[in-house]
Tab-separated table of C-alpha atoms in Angstrom:
chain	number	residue	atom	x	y	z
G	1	UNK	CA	0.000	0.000	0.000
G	2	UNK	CA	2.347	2.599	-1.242
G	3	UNK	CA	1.733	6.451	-2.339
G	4	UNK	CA	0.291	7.392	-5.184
G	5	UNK	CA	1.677	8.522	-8.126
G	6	UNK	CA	1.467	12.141	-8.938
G	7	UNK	CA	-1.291	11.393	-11.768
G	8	UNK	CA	-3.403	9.361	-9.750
G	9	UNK	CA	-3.566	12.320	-6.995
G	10	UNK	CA	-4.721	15.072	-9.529
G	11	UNK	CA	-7.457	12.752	-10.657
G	12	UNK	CA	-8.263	11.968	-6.787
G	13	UNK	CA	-7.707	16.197	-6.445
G	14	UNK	CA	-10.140	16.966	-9.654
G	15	UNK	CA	-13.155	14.362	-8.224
G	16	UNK	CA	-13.230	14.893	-4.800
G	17	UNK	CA	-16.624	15.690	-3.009
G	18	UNK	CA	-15.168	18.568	-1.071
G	19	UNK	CA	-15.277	21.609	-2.681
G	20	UNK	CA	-13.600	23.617	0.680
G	21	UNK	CA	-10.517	21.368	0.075
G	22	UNK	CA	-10.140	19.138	-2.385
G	23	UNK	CA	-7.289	17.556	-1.105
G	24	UNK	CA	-9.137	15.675	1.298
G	25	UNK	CA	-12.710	13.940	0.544
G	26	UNK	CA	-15.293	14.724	2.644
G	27	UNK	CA	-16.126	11.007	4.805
G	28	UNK	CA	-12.181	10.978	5.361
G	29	UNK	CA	-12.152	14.174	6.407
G	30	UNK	CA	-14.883	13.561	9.323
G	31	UNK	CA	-13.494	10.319	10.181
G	32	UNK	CA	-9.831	12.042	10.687
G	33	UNK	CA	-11.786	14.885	12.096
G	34	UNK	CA	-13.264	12.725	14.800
G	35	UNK	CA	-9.922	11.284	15.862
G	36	UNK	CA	-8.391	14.508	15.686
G	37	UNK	CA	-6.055	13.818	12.923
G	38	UNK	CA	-8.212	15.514	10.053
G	39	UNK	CA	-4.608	18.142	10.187
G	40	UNK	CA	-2.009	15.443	10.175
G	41	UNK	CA	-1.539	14.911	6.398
G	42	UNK	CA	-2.126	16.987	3.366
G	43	UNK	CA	-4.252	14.478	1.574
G	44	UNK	CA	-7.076	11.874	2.588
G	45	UNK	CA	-8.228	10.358	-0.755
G	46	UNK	CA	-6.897	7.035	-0.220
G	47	UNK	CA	-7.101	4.118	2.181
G	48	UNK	CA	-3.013	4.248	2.564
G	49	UNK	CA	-3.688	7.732	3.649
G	50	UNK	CA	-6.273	7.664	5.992
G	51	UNK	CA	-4.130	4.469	7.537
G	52	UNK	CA	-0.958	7.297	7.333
G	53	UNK	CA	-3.027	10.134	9.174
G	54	UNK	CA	-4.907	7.632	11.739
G	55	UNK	CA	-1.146	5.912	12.749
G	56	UNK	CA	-0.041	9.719	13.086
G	57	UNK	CA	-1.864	9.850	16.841
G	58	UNK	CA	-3.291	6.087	17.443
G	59	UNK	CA	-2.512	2.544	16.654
G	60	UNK	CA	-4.529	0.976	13.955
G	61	UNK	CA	-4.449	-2.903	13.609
G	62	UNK	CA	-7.054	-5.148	11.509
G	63	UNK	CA	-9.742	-6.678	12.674
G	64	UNK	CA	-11.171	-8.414	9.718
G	65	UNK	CA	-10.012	-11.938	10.132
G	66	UNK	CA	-10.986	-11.957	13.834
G	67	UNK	CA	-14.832	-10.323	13.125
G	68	UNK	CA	-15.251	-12.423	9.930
G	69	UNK	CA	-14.660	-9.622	7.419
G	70	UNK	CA	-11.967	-10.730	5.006
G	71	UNK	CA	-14.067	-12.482	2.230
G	72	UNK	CA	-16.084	-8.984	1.410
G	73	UNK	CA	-19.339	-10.977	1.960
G	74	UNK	CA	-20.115	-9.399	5.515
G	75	UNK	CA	-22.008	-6.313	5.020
G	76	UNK	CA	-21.754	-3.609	7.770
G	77	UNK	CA	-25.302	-4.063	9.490
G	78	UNK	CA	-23.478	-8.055	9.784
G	79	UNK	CA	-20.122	-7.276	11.086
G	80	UNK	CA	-21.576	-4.608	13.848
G	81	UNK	CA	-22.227	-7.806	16.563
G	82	UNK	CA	-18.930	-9.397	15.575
G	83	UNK	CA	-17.352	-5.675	16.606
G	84	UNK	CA	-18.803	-5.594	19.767
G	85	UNK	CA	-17.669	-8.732	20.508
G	86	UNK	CA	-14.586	-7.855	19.943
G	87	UNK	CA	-14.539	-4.644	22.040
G	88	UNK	CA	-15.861	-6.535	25.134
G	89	UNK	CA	-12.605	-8.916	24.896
G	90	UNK	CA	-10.181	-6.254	24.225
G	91	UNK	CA	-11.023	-2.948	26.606
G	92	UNK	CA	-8.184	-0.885	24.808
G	93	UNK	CA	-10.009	-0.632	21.458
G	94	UNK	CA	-11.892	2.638	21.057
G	95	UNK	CA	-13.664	2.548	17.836
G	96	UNK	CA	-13.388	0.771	14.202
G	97	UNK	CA	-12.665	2.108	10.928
G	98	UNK	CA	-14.807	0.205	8.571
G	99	UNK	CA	-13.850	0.630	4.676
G	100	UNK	CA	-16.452	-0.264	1.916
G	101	UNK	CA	-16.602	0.547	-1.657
G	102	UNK	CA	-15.634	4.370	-1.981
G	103	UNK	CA	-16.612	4.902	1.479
G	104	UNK	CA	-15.159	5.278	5.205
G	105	UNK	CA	-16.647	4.784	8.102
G	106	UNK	CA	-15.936	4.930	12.090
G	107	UNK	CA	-18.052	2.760	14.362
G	108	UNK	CA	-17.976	2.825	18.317
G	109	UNK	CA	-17.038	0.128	20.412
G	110	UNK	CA	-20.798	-0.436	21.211
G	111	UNK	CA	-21.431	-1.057	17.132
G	112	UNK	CA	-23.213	2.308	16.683
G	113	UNK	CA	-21.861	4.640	13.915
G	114	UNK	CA	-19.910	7.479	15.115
G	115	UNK	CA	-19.265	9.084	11.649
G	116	UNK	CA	-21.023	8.184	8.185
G	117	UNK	CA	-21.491	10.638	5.664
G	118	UNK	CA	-23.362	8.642	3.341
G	119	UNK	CA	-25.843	7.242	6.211
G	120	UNK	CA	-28.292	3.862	5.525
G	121	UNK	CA	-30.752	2.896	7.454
G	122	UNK	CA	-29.990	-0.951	6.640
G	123	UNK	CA	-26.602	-0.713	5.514
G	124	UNK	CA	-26.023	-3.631	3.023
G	125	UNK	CA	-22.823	-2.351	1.898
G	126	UNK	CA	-20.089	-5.175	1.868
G	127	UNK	CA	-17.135	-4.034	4.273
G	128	UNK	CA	-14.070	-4.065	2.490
G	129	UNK	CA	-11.601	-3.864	5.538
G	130	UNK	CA	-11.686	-3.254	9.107
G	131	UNK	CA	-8.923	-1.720	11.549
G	132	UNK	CA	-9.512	-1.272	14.905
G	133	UNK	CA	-8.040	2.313	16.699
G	134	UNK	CA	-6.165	1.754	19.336
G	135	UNK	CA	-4.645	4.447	22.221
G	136	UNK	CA	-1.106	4.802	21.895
G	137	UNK	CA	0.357	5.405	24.559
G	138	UNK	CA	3.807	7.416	23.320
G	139	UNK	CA	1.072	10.030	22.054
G	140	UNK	CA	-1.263	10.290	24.858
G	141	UNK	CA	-0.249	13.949	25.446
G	142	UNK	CA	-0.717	15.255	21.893
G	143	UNK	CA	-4.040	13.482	21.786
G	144	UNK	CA	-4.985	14.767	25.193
G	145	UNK	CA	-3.555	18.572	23.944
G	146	UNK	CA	-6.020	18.098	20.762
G	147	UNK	CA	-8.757	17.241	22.900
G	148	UNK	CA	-8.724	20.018	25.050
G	149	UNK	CA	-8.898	22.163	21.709
């Protein structure tokens, strides 16, 4: 999952849904927004760089082959059980990114949706991957510093 070349970024640039910056499309945006990393990287167009921005302040690991979710049959109504599952056994999770086709999406440890730009009410749409967001602990103060504002 390397960068992009510089082609590929002008045609992410010239089609992105945010017309207040284009570098960055809009359901990365509020899903770096949320976890206060929405400033760490020029661009979020791409899965390697909401991954990039995300492992700027937290840990990110994937979850797919423990909740089920590596096939790309699970839709994201189907995988929301399998995530709180998963939260009850490990206590230092603190939300999921959830990619499916074109789209990004952060879910709570309790399976609700914390940010979705694009929301369903029965969301059908096949999850793609799944990383959960994990506190690390060498950047507790800058995420604490954000916090505060």
């Amino acid at each position: 999952m390397g960068r992009i070349r510089y082609s590929q970024r002008r045609a992410a640039i010239a089609r992105s849904n945010n017309p207040a910056n284009p570098n960055q499309n809009a359901c990365a945006y509020a899903v770096a927004h949320c976890l206060f990393v929405h400033d760490e990287v020029r661009y979020l167009h791409t899965w390697g760089d909401m991954l990039r921005a995300v492992r700027k302040l937290w840990s990110m690991r994937s979850v797919a082959s423990v909740v089920g979710a590596t096939k790309g049959d699970k839709s994201v109504g189907a995988v929301r059980a399998d995530l709180m599952k998963h939260a009850t056994k490990h206590s230092d999770v603190s939300s999921y990114v959830v990619r499916v086709d074109g789209h990004v999406i952060l879910i709570g440890r309790d399976g609700k949706t914390m940010v979705d730009t694009a929301p369903r009410i029965r969301d059908r749409r096949k999850v793609l991957d799944v990383y959960g967001v994990y506190v690390k602990p060498s950047a507790l103060q800058r995420l604490a510093s954000k916090m505060k504002g």
